[in-house]
mmCIF file of C-alpha atoms (C1' of nucleotides) in Angstrom:
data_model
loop_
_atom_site.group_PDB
_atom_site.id
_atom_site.type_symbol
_atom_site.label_atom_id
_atom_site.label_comp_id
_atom_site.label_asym_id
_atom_site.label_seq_id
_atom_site.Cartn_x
_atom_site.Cartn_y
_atom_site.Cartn_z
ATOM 1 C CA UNK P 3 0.000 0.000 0.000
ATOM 2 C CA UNK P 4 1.466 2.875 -1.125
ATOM 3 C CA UNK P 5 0.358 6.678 0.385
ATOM 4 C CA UNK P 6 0.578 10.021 -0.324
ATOM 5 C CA UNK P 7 0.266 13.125 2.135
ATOM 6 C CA UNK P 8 1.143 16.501 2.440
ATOM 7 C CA UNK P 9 4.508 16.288 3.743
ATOM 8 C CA UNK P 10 5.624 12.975 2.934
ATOM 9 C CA UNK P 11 6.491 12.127 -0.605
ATOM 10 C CA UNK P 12 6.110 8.587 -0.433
ATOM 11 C CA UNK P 13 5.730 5.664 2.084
ATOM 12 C CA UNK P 14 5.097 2.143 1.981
ATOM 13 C CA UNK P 15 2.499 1.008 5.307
ATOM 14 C CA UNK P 16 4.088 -2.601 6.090
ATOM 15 C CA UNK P 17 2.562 -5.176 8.641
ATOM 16 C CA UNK P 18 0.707 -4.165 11.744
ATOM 17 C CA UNK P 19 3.395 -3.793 15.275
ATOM 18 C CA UNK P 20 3.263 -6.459 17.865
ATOM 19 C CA UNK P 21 2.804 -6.627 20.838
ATOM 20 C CA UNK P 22 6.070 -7.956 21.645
ATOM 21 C CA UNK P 23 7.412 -4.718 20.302
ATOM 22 C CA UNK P 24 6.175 -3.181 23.365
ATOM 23 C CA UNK P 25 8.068 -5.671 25.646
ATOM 24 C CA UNK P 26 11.347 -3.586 25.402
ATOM 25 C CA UNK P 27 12.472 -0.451 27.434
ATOM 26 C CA UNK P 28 10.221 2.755 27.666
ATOM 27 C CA UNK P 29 12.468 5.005 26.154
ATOM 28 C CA UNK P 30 13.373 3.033 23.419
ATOM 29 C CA UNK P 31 8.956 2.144 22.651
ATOM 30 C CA UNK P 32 9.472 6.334 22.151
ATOM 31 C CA UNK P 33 12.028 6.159 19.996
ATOM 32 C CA UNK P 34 11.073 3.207 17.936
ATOM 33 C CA UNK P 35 7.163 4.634 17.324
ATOM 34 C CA UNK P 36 8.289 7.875 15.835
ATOM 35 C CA UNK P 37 7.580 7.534 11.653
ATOM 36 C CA UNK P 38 4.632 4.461 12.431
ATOM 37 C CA UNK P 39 0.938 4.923 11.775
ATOM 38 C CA UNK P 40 -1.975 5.455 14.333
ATOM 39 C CA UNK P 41 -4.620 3.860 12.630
ATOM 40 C CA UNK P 42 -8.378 3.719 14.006
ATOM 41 C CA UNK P 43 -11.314 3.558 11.697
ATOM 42 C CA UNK P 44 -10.591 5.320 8.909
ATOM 43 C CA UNK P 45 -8.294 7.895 10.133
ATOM 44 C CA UNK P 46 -4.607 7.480 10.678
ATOM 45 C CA UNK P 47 -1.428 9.317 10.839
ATOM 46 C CA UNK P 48 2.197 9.120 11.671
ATOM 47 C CA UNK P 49 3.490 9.363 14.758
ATOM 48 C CA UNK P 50 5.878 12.521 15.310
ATOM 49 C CA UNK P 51 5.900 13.120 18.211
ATOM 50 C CA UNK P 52 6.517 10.666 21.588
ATOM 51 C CA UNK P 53 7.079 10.755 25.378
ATOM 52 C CA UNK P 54 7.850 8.130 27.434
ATOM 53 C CA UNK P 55 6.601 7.171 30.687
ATOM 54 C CA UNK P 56 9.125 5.212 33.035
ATOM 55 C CA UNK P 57 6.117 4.324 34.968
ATOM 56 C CA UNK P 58 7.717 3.406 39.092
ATOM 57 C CA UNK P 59 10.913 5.427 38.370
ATOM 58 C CA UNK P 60 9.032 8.961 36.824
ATOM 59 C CA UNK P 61 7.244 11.133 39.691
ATOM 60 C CA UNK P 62 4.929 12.617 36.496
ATOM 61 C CA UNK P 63 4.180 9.021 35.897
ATOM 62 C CA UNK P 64 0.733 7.878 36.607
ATOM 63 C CA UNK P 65 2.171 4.626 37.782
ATOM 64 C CA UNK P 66 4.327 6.489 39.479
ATOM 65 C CA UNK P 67 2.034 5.741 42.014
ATOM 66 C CA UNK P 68 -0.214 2.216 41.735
ATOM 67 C CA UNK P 69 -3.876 2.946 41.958
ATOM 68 C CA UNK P 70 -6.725 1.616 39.911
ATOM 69 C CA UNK P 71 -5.923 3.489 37.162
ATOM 70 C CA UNK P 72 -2.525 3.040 36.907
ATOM 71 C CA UNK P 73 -2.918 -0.664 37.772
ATOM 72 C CA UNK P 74 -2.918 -1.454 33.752
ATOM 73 C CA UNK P 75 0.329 -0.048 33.209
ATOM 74 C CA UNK P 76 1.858 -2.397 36.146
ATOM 75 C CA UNK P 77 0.181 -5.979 34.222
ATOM 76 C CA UNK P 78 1.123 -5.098 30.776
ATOM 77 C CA UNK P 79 2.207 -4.390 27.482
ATOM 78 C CA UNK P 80 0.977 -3.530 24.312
ATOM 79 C CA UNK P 81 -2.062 -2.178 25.678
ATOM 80 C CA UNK P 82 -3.884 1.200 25.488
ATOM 81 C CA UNK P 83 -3.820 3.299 28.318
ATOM 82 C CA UNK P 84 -6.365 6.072 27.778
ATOM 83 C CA UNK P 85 -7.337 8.552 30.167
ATOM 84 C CA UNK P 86 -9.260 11.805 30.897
ATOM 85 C CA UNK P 87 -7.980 15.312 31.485
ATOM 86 C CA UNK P 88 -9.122 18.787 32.208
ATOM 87 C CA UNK P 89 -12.362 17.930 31.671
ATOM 88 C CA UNK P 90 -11.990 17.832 28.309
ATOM 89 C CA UNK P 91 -9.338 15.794 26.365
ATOM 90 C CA UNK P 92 -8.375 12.053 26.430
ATOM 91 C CA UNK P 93 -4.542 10.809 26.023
ATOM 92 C CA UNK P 94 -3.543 7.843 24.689
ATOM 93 C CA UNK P 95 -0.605 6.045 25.635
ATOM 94 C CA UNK P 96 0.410 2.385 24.982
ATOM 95 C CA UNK P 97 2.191 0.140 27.837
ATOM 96 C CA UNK P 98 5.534 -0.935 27.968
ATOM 97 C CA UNK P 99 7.620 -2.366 30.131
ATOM 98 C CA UNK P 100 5.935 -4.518 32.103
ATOM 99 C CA UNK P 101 8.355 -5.397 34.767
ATOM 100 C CA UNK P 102 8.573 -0.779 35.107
ATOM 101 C CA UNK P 103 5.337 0.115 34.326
ATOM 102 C CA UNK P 104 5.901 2.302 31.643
ATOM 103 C CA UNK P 105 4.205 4.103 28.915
ATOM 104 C CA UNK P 106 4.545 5.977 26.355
ATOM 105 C CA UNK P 107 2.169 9.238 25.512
ATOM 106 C CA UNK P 108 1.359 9.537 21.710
ATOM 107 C CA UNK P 109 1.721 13.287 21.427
ATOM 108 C CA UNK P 110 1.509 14.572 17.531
ATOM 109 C CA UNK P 111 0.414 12.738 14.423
ATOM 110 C CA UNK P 112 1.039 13.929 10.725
ATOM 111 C CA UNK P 113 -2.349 13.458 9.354
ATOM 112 C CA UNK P 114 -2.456 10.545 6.485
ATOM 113 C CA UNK P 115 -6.279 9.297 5.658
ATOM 114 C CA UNK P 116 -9.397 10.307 6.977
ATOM 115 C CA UNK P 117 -8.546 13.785 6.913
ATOM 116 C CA UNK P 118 -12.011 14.906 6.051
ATOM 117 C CA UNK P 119 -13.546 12.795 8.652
ATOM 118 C CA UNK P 120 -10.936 14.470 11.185
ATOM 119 C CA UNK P 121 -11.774 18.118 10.067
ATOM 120 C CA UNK P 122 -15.315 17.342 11.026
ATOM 121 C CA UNK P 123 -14.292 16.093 14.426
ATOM 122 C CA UNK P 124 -11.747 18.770 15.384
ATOM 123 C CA UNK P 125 -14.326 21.376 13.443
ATOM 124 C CA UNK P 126 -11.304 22.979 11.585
ATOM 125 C CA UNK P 127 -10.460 22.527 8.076
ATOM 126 C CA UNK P 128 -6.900 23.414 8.946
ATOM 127 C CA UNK P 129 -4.587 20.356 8.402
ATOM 128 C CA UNK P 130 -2.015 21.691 10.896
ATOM 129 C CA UNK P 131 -3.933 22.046 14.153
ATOM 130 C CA UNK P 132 -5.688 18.994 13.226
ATOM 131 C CA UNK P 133 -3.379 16.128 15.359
ATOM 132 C CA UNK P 134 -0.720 18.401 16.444
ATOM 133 C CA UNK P 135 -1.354 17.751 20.455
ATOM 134 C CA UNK P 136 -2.111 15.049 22.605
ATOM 135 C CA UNK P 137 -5.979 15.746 23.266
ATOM 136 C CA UNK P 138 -6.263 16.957 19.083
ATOM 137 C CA UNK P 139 -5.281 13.853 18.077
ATOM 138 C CA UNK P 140 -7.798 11.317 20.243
ATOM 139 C CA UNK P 141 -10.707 14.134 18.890
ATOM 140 C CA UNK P 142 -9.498 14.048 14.938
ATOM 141 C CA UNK P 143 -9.408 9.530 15.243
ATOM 142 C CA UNK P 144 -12.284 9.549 17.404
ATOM 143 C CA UNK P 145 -10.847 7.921 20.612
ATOM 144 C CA UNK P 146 -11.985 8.107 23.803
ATOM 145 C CA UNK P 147 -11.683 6.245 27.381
ATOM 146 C CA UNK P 148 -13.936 3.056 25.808
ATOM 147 C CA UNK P 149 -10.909 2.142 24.315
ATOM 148 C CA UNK P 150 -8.738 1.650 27.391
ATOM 149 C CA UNK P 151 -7.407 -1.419 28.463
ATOM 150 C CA UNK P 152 -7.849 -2.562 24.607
ATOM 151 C CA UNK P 153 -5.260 -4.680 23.167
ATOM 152 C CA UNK P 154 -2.699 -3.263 20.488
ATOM 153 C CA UNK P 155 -4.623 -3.989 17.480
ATOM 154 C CA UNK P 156 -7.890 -4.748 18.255
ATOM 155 C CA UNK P 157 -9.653 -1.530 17.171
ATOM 156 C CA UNK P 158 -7.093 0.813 17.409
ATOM 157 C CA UNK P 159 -3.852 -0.515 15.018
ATOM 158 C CA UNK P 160 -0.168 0.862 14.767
ATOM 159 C CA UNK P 161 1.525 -0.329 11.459
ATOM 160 C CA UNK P 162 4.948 -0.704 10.718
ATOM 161 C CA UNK P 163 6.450 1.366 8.134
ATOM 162 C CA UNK P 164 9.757 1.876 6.079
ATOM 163 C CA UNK P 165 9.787 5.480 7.139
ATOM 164 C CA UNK P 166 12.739 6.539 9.064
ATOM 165 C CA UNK P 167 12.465 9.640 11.464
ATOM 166 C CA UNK P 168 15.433 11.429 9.658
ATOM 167 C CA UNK P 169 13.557 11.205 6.121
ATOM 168 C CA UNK P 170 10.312 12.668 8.123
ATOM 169 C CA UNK P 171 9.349 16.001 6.517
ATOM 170 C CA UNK P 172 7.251 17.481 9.362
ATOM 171 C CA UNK P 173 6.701 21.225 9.343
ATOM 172 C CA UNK P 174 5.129 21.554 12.422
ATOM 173 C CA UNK P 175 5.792 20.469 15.781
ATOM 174 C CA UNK P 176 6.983 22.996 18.469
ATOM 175 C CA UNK P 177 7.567 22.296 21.639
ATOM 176 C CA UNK P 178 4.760 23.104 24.191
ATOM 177 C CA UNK P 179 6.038 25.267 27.946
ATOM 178 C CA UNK P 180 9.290 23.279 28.267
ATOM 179 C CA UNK P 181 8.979 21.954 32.014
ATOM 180 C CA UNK P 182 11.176 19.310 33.455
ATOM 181 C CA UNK P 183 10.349 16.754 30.576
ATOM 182 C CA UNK P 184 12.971 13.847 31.372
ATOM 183 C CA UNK P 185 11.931 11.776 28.222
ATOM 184 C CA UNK P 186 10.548 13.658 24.799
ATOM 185 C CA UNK P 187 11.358 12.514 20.777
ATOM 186 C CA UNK P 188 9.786 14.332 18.284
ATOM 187 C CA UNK P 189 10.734 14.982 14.639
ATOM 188 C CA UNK P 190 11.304 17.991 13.150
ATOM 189 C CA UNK P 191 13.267 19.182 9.896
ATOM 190 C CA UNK P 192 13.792 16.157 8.985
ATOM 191 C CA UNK P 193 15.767 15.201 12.436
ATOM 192 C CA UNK P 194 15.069 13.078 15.224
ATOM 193 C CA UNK P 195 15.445 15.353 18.439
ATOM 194 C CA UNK P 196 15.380 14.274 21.704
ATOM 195 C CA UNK P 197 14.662 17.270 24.939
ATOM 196 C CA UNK P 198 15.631 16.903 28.178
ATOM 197 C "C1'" DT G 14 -15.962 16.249 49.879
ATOM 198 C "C1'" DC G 15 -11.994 18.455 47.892
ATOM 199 C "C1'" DT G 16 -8.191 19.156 44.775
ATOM 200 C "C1'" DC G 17 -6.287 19.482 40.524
ATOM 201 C "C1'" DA G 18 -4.747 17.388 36.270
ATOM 202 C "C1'" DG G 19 2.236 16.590 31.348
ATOM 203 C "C1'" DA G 20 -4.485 20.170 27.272
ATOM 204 C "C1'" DT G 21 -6.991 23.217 24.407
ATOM 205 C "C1'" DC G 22 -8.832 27.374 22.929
ATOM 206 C "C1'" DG G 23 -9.876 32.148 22.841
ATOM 207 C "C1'" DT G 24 -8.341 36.637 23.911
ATOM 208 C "C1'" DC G 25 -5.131 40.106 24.708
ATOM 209 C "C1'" DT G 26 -0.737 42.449 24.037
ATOM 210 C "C1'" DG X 1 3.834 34.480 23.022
ATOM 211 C "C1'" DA X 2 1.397 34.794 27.491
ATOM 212 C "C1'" DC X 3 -2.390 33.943 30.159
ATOM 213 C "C1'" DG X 4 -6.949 32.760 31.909
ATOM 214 C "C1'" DA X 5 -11.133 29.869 31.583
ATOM 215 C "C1'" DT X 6 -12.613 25.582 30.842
ATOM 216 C "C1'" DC X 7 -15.421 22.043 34.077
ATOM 217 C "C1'" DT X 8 -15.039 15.865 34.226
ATOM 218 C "C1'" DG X 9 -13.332 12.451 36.956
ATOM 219 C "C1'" DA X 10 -9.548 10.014 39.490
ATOM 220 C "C1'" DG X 11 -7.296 10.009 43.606
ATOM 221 C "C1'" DA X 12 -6.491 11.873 48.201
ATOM 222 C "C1'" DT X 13 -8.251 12.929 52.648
#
DNA sequence: TCTCAGATCGTCT
DNA sequence: GACGATCTGAGAT
């Protein structure tokens, strides 16, 4: 399957991720998603931007702390971890790391199919604010907290592709208020960047 | 019962 | 770019 968007010349979508992939350190689930597709429905995108989670050993960690909440990121991997903030806006992470509890937050997406769909969702018809945040991106796909605790996969799919971050032509992406971020990838002219 | 959240959006400068 | 309002729900007390 070959696809076209606007930043991306070319890209070839390859077989769906594992969930073995997940059973690997935090950081490097961050590292390794950037340039992979988001699929649910019929929206997708690629993942640009990352932050992982190093669930027992990060105080911003949920699991920093095991509650009920948290409790999912302590018994797996490969699963979606999807919760509610502000009153308004869902985040989606997927575990990692069993044995740590980690995560890793799915921050930005370069919008690839569905974009019509999305623009109704986000009610914007501009393609750069349409998955360029955490909470965007679970509005423009259409995910929510039903989808917690699903399996990589099941209805929400990350594929595999033969992107690599430093052919990535994203021209967005800023970072948000720098705080004390310990663990942040993102992609941006064409270069993997990590921010401490 | 109370606090406040690793976000978003609109408004102001 | 900075800042305030938003206003649900998980976790703490």
């Amino acid at each position: 399957m070959k696809i076209k968007s606007m930043h991306i010349k070319s890209m070839h979508i390859k077989s769906k991720l594992t969930k073995e992939f997940f059973n690997r350190d935090t950081v490097e689930v961050a590292k390794l998603l950037l340039g992979k597709v988001l699929k649910h429905g019929k929206t997708s995108g690629i993942i640009v931007e990352t932050e992982a989670y190093k669930g027992k050993e990060d105080e911003a960690s949920h699991a920093f702390k095991r509650t009920e909440r948290s409790g999912l990121m302590y018994d797996s991997y490969g699963k979606f971890y999807i919760y509610f903030v502000y009153g308004k806006n869902f985040c989606i992470n997927v575990t990692a790391e069993k044995k740590k509890a980690g995560a890793v937050l799915i921050r930005a997406l370069e919008p690839l199919s569905g974009i019509d769909i999305m623009k109704k969702r986000r009610k914007t018809d501009d393609i750069g604010n349409l998955t360029n945040g955490p909470g965007k991106l679970c509005q423009a796909l259409g995910i929510n907290k039903k989808f917690n605790g699903t399996e990589i996969n099941d209805k929400i799919e990350i594929f595999n592709t033969d992107l690599r971050p430093e052919i990535i032509k994203s021209s967005r992406i800023g970072i948000q208020k720098a705080k004390d971020f310990d663990w942040r990838f993102y992609i941006k002219d064409n270069k993997f960047v990590s921010v401490r």
